[in-house]
mmCIF file of C-alpha atoms and ligand atoms in Angstrom:
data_model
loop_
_atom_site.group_PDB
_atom_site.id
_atom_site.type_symbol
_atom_site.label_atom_id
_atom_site.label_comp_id
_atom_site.label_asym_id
_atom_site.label_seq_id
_atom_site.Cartn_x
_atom_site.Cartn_y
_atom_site.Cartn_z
ATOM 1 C CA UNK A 1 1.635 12.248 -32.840
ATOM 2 C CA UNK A 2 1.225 11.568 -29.038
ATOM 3 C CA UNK A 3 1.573 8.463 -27.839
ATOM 4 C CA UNK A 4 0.635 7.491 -23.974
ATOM 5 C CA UNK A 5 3.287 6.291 -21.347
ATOM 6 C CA UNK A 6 3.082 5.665 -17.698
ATOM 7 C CA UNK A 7 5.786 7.625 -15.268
ATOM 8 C CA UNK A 8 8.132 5.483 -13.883
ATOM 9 C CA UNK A 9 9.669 7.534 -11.752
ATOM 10 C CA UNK A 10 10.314 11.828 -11.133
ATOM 11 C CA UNK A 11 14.064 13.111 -10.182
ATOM 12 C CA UNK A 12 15.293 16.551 -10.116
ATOM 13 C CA UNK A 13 11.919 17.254 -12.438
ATOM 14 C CA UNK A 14 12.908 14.811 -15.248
ATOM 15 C CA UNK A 15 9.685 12.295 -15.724
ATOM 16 C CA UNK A 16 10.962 8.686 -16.472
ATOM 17 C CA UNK A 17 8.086 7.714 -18.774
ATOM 18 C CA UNK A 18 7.761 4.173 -19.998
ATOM 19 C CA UNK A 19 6.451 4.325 -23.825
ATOM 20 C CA UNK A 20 5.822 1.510 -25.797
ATOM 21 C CA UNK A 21 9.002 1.083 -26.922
ATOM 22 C CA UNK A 22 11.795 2.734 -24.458
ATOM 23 C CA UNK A 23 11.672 4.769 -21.229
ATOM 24 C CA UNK A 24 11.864 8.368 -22.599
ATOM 25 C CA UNK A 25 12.939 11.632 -20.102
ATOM 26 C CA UNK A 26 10.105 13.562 -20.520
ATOM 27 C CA UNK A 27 9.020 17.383 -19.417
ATOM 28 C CA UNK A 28 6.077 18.845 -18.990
ATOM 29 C CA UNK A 29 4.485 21.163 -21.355
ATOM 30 C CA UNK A 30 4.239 24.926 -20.337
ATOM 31 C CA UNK A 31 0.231 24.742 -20.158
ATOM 32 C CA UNK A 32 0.193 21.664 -18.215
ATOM 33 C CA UNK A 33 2.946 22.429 -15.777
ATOM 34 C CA UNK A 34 -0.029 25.475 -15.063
ATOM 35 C CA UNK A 35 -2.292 23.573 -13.925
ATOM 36 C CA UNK A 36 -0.455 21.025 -11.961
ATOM 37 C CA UNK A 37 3.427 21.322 -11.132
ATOM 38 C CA UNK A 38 5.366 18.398 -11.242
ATOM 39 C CA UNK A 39 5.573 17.663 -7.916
ATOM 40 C CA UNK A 40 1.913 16.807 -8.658
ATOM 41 C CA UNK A 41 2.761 14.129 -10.996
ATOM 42 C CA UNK A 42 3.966 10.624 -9.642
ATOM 43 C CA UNK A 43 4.852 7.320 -10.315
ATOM 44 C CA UNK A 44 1.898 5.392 -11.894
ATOM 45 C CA UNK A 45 0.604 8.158 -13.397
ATOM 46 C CA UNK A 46 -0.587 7.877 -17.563
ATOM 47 C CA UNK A 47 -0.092 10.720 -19.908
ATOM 48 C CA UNK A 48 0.007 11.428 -23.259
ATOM 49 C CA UNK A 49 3.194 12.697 -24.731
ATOM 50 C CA UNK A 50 5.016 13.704 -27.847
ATOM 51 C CA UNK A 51 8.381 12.835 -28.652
ATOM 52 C CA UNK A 52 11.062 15.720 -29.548
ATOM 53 C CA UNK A 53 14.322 12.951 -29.803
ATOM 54 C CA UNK A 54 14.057 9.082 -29.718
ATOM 55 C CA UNK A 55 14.435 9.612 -25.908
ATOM 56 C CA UNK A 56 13.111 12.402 -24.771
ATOM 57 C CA UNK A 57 9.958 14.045 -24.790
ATOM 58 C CA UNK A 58 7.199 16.597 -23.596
ATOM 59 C CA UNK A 59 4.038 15.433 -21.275
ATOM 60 C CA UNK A 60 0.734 16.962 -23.180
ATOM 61 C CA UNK A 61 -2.108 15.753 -20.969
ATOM 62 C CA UNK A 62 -2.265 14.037 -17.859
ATOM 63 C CA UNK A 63 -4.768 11.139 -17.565
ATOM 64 C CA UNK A 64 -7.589 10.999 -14.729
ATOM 65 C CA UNK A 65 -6.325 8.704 -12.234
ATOM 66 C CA UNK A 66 -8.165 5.463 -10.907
ATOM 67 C CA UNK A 67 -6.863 5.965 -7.185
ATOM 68 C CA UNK A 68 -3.966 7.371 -5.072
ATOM 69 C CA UNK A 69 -1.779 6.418 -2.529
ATOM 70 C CA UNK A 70 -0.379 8.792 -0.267
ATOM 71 C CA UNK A 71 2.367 7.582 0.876
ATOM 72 C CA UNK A 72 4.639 6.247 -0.881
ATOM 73 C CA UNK A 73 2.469 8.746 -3.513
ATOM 74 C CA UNK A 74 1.620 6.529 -6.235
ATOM 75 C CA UNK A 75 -1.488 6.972 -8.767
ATOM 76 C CA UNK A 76 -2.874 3.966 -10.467
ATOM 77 C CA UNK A 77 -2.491 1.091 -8.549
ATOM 78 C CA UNK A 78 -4.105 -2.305 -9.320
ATOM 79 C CA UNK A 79 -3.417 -3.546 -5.862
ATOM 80 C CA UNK A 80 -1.731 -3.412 -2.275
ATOM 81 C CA UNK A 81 -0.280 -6.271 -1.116
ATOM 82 C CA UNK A 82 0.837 -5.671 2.546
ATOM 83 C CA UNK A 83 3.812 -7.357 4.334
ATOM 84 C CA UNK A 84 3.791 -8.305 7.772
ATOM 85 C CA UNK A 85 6.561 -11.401 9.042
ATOM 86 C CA UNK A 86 5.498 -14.167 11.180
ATOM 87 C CA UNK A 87 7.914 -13.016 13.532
ATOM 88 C CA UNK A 88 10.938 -10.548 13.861
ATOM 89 C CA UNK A 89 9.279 -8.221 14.101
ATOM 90 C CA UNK A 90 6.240 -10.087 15.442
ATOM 91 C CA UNK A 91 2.814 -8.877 13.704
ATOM 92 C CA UNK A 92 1.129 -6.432 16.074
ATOM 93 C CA UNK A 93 -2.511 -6.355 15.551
ATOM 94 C CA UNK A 94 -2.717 -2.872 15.294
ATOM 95 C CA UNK A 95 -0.421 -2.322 13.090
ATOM 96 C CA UNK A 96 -1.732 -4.515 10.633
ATOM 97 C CA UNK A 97 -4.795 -2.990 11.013
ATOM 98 C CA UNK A 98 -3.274 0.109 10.253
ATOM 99 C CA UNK A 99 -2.203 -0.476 7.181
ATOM 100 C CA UNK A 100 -5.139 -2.413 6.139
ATOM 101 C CA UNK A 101 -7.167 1.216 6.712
ATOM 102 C CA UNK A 102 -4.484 2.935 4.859
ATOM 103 C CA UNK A 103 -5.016 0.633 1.421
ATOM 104 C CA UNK A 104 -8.795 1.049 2.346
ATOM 105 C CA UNK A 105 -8.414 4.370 2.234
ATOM 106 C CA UNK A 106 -6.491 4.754 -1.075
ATOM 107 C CA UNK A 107 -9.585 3.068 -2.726
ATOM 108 C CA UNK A 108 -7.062 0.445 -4.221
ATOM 109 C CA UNK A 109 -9.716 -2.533 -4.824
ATOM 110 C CA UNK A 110 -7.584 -5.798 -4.555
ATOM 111 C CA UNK A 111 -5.998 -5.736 -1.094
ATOM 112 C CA UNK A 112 -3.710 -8.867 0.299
ATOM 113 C CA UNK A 113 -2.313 -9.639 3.400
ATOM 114 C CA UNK A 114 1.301 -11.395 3.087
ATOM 115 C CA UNK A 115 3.286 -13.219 5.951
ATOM 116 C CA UNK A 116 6.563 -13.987 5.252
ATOM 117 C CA UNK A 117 8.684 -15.613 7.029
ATOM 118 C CA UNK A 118 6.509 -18.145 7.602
ATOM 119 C CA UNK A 119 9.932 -20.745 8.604
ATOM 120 C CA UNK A 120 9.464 -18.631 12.200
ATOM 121 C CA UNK A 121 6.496 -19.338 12.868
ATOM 122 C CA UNK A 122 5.625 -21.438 15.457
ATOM 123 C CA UNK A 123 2.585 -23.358 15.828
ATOM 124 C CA UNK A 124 -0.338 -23.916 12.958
ATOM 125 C CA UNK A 125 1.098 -22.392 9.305
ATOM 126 C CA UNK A 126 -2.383 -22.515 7.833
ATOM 127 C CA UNK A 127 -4.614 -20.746 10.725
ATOM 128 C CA UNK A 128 -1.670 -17.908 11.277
ATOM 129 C CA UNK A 129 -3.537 -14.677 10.972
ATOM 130 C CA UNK A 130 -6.797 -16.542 9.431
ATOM 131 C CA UNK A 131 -8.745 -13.461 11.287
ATOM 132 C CA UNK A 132 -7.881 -11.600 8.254
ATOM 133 C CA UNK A 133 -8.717 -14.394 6.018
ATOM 134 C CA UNK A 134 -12.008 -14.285 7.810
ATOM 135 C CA UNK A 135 -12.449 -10.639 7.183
ATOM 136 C CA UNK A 136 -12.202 -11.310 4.150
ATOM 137 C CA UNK A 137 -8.823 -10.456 2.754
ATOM 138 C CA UNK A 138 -6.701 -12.688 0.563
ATOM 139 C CA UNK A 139 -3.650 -14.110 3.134
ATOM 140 C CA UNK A 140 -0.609 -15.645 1.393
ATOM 141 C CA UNK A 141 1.777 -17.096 3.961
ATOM 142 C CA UNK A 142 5.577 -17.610 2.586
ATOM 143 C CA UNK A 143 9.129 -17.591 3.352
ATOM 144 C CA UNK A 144 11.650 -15.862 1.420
ATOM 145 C CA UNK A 145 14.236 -17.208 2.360
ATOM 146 C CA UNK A 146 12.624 -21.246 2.448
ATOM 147 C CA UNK A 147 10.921 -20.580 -0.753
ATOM 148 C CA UNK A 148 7.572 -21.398 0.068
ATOM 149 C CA UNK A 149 4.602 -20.094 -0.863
ATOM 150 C CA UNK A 150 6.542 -17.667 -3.690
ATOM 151 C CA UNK A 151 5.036 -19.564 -6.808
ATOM 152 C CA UNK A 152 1.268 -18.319 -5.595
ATOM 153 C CA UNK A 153 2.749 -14.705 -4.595
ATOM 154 C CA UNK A 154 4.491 -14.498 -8.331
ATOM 155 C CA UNK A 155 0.747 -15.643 -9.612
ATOM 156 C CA UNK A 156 -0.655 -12.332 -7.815
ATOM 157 C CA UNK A 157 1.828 -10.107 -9.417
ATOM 158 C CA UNK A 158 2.012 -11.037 -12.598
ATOM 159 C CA UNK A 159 0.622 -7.918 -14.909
ATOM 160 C CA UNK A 160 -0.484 -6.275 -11.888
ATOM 161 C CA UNK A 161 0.542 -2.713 -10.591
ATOM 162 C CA UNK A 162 1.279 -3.463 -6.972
ATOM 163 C CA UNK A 163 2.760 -1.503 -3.698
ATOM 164 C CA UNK A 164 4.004 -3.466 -1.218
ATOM 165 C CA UNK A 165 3.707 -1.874 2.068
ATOM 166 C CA UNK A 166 4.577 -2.984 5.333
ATOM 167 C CA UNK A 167 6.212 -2.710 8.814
ATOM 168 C CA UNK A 168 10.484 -2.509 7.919
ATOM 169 C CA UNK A 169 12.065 -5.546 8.201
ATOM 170 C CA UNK A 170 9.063 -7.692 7.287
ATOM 171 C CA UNK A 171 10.810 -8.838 3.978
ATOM 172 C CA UNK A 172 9.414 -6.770 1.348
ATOM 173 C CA UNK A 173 12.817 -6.718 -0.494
ATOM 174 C CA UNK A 174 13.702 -9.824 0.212
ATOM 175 C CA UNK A 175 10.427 -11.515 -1.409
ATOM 176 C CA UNK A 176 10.640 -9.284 -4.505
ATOM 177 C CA UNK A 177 14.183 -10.251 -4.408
ATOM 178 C CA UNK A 178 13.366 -13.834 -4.741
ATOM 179 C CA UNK A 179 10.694 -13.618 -7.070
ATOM 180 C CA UNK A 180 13.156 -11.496 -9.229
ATOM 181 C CA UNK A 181 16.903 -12.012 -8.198
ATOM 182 C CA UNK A 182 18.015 -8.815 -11.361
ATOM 183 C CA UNK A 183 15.619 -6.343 -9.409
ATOM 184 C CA UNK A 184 18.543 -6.557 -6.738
ATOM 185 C CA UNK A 185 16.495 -4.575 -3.920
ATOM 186 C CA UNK A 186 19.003 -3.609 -0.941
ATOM 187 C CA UNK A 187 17.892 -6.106 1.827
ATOM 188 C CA UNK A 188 18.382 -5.222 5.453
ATOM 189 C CA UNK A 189 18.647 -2.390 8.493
ATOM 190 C CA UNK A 190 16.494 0.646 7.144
ATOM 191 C CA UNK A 191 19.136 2.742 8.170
ATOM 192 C CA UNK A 192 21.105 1.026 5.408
ATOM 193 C CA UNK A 193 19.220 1.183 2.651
ATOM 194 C CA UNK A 194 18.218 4.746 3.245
ATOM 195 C CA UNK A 195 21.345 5.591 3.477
ATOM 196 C CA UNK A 196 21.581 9.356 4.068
ATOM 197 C CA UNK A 197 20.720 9.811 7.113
ATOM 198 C CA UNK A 198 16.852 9.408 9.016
ATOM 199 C CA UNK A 199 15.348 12.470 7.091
ATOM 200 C CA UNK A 200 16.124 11.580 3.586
ATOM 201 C CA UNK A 201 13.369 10.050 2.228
ATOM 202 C CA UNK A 202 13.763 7.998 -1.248
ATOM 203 C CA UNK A 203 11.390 8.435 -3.889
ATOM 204 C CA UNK A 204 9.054 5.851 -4.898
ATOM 205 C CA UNK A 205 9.570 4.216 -8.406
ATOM 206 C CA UNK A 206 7.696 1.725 -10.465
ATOM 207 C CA UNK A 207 9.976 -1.314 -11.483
ATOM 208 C CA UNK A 208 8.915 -3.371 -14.480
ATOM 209 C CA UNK A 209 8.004 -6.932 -13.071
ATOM 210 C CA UNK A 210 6.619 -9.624 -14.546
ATOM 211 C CA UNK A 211 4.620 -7.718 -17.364
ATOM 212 C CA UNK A 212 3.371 -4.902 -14.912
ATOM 213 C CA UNK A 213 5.062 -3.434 -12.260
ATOM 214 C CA UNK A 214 6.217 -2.855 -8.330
ATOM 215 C CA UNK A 215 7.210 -0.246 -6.188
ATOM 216 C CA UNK A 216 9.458 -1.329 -3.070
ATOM 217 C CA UNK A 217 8.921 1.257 -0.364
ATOM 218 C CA UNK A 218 12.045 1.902 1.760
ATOM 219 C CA UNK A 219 11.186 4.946 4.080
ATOM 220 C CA UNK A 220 7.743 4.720 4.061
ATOM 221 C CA UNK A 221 7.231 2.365 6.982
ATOM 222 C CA UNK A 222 5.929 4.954 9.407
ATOM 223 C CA UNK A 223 1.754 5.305 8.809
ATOM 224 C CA UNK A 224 -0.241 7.638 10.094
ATOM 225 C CA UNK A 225 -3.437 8.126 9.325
ATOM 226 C CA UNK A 226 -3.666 11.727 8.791
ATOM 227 C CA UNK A 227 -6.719 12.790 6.511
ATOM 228 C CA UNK A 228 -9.498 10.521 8.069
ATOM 229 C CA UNK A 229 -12.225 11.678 10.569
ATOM 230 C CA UNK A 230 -13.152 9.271 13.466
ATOM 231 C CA UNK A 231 -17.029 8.968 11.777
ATOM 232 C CA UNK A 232 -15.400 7.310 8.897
ATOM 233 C CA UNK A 233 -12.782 4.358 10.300
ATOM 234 C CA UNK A 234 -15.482 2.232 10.268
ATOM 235 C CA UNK A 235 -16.003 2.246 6.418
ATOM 236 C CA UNK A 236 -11.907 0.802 6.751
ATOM 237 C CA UNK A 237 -12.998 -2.090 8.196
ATOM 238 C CA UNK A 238 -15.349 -3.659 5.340
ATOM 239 C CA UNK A 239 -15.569 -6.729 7.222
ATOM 240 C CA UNK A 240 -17.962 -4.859 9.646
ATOM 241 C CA UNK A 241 -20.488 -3.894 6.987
ATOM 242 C CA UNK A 242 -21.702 -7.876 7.658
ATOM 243 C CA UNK A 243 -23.254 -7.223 11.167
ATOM 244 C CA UNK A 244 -26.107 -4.697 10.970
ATOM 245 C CA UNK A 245 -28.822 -3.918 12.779
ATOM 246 C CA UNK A 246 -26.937 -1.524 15.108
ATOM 247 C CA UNK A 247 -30.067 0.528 17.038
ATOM 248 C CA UNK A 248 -27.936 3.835 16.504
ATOM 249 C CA UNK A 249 -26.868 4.949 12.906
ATOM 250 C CA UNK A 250 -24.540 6.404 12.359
ATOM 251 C CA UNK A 251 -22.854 3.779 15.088
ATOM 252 C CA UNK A 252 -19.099 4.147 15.838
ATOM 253 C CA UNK A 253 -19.280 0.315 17.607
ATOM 254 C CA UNK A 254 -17.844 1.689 20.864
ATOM 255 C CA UNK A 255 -20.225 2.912 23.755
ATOM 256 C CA UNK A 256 -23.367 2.680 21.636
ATOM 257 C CA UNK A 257 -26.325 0.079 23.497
ATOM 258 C CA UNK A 258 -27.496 -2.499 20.583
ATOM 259 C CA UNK A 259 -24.756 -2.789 18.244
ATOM 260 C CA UNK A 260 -24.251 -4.932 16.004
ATOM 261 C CA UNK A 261 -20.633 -5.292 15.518
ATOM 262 C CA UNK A 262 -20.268 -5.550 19.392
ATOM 263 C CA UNK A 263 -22.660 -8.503 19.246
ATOM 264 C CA UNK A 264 -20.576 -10.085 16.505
ATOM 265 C CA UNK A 265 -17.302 -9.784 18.903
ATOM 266 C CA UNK A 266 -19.116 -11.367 22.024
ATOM 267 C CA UNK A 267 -20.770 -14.098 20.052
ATOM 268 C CA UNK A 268 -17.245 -14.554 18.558
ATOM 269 C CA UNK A 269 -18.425 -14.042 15.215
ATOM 270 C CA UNK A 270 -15.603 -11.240 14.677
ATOM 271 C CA UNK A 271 -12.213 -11.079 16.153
ATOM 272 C CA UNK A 272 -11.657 -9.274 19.046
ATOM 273 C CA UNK A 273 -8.195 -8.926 18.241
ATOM 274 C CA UNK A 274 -9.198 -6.849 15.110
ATOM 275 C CA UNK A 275 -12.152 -4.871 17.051
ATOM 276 C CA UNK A 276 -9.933 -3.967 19.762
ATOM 277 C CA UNK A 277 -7.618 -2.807 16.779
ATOM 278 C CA UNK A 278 -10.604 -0.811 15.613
ATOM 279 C CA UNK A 279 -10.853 0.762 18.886
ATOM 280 C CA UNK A 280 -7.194 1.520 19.401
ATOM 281 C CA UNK A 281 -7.183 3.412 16.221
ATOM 282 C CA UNK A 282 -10.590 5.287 16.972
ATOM 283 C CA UNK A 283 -9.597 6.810 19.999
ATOM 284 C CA UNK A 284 -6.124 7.666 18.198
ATOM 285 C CA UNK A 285 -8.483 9.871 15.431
ATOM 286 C CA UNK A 286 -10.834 11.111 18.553
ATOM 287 C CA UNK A 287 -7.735 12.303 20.253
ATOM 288 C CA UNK A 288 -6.746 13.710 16.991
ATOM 289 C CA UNK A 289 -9.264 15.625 16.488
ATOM 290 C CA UNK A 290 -9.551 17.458 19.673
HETATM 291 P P1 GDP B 301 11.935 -4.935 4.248
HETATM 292 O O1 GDP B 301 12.379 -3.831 5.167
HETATM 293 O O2 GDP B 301 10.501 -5.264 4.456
HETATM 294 O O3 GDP B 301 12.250 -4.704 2.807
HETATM 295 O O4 GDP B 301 12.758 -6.245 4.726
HETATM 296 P P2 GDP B 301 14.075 -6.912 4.097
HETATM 297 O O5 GDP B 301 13.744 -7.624 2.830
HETATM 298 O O6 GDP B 301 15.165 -5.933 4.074
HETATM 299 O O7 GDP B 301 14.335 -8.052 5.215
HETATM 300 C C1 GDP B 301 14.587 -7.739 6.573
HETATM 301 C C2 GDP B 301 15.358 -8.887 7.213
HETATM 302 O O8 GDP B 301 14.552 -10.066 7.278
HETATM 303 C C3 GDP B 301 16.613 -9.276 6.452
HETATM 304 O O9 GDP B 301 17.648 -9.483 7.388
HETATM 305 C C4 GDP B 301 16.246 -10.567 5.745
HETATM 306 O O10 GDP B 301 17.353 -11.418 5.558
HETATM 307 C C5 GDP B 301 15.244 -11.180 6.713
HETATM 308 N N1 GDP B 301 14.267 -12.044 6.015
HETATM 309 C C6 GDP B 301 13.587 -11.738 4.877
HETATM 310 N N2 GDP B 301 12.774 -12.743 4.527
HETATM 311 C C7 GDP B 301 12.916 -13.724 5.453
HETATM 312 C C8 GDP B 301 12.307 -15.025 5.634
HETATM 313 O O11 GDP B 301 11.475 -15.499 4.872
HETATM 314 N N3 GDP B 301 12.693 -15.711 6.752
HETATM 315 C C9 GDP B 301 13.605 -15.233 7.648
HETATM 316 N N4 GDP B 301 13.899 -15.995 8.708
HETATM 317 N N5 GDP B 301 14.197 -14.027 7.496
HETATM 318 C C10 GDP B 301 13.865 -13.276 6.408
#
């Protein structure tokens, strides 16, 4: 009888499926592997499969998937929690941004904003990065290595499916380290942890955490927005959906006379940090696109 798993993780085309009761090394059936090779099947993914041995197995169906990231690729998530550190490196508004239009993008519904290492911060803890707390995305701020703030972060991951992406060196292992001290992440240089020189990228995998699971994403710290048109940033930045009345539509919130967003910005309404943000990464597509 099948029975439905989710893949853990694909190496040298062996699918580590997690079954109900054991992680069984599956392959794909003939038909299937048709229709989609295994390359197209990644961590996160559900399928139905039958069991030939008590661990190992063949994939019969794949399931419809709820969204996709594209990089790391991972199908499924429940949501993104991204990772930027109060300092070293210092949070650049842009790339923040960035990566907040990235989870937009992978239609992930539950994204958070996490600052760690909140013990390097220097002036008020609770209004650090509150411009993203005013856009309206969850901020935790924490420390990894103080402790702080990890009880509420452990309360958003519990039974969740969840990325954590990131600048390097924010503390993504670190925190997951600390929430989980057997998950042993490597900590440290990037260099490092890849390990194999700057080309090798390692594959994404889903750890079990705290009945659901992670995925720590070493190597995938370079974004760039690759498959979205300039026309459609601004459905990235929700938090710009508020202000309408724009005399143009479609509006793109840069030259246009009348707009709303713009109005928002002067009357200080909306961050200008995050608008300029907006702009920086529209003219980036425009240029693109030429
Ligand atoms: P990742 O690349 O995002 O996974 O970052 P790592 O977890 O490897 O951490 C990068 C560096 O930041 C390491 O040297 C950590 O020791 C350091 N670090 C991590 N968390 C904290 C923190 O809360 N406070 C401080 N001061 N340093 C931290």
């Amino acid at each position: 009888m099948a029975e439905r798993g989710r893949i853990l993780k694909v190496y040298n085309n062996v699918l580590h499926v997690a079954a109900e009761d054991a992680v069984i090394l599956c392959k794909l059936r003939g038909r299937v592997k048709k229709g989609r090779s295994d390359m197209g099947l990644v961590p996160g993914d559900l399928v139905a499969l039958e069991r030939i041995s008590p661990e190992e197995g063949v994939i019969e169906r794949i399931e419809e998937r709820t969204n996709l990231l594209q990089r790391p690729r991972v199908a499924n998530l429940t949501q993104i929690v991204i990772t930027v550190a109060a300092a070293s490196p210092d949070p650049h508004p842009l790339v923040v941004s960035r990566f907040l239009v990235l989870a937009e993008l992978s239609g992930v519904k539950k994204i958070i904003l996490c600052v760690n290492k909140m013990d390097l911060c220097t002036g008020d803890p609770a209004t650090f990065l509150a411009e993203y707390e005013a856009a309206g995305y969850p901020v935790l701020r924490v420390s990894a290595e103080q402790g702080t703030g990890l009880a509420e972060l452990r309360e958003r991951l519990a039974g969740e499916i969840t990325v954590l992406t990131g600048p390097s060196g924010a503390g993504k292992s670190s925190l997951l380290n600390a929430l989980d001290p057997s998950l042993a992440l490597v900590t440290g240089a990037v260099s490092e942890k890849i390990g194999r020189g700057r080309h090798t990228t390692r594959r994404a995998e889903l750890l079990p955490f705290m009945g659901g699971y992670v995925v720590d994403t070493p190597g995938f710290t370079q974004q760039e927005l690759t498959e979205l048109g300039p026309e459609d940033l601004t459905h990235c930045f929700p938090d710009f959906a508020h202000y309408t009345g724009c005399r143009f539509s479609p509006c793109s919130h840069s030259h246009e006379p009348d707009c709303a967003v713009k109005a928002a910005v002067e009357a200080e309404a909306l961050s200008r940090e995050r608008y300029d943000a907006y702009i920086a990464l529209l003219n980036e597509l425009r240029t693109k696109k030429k």
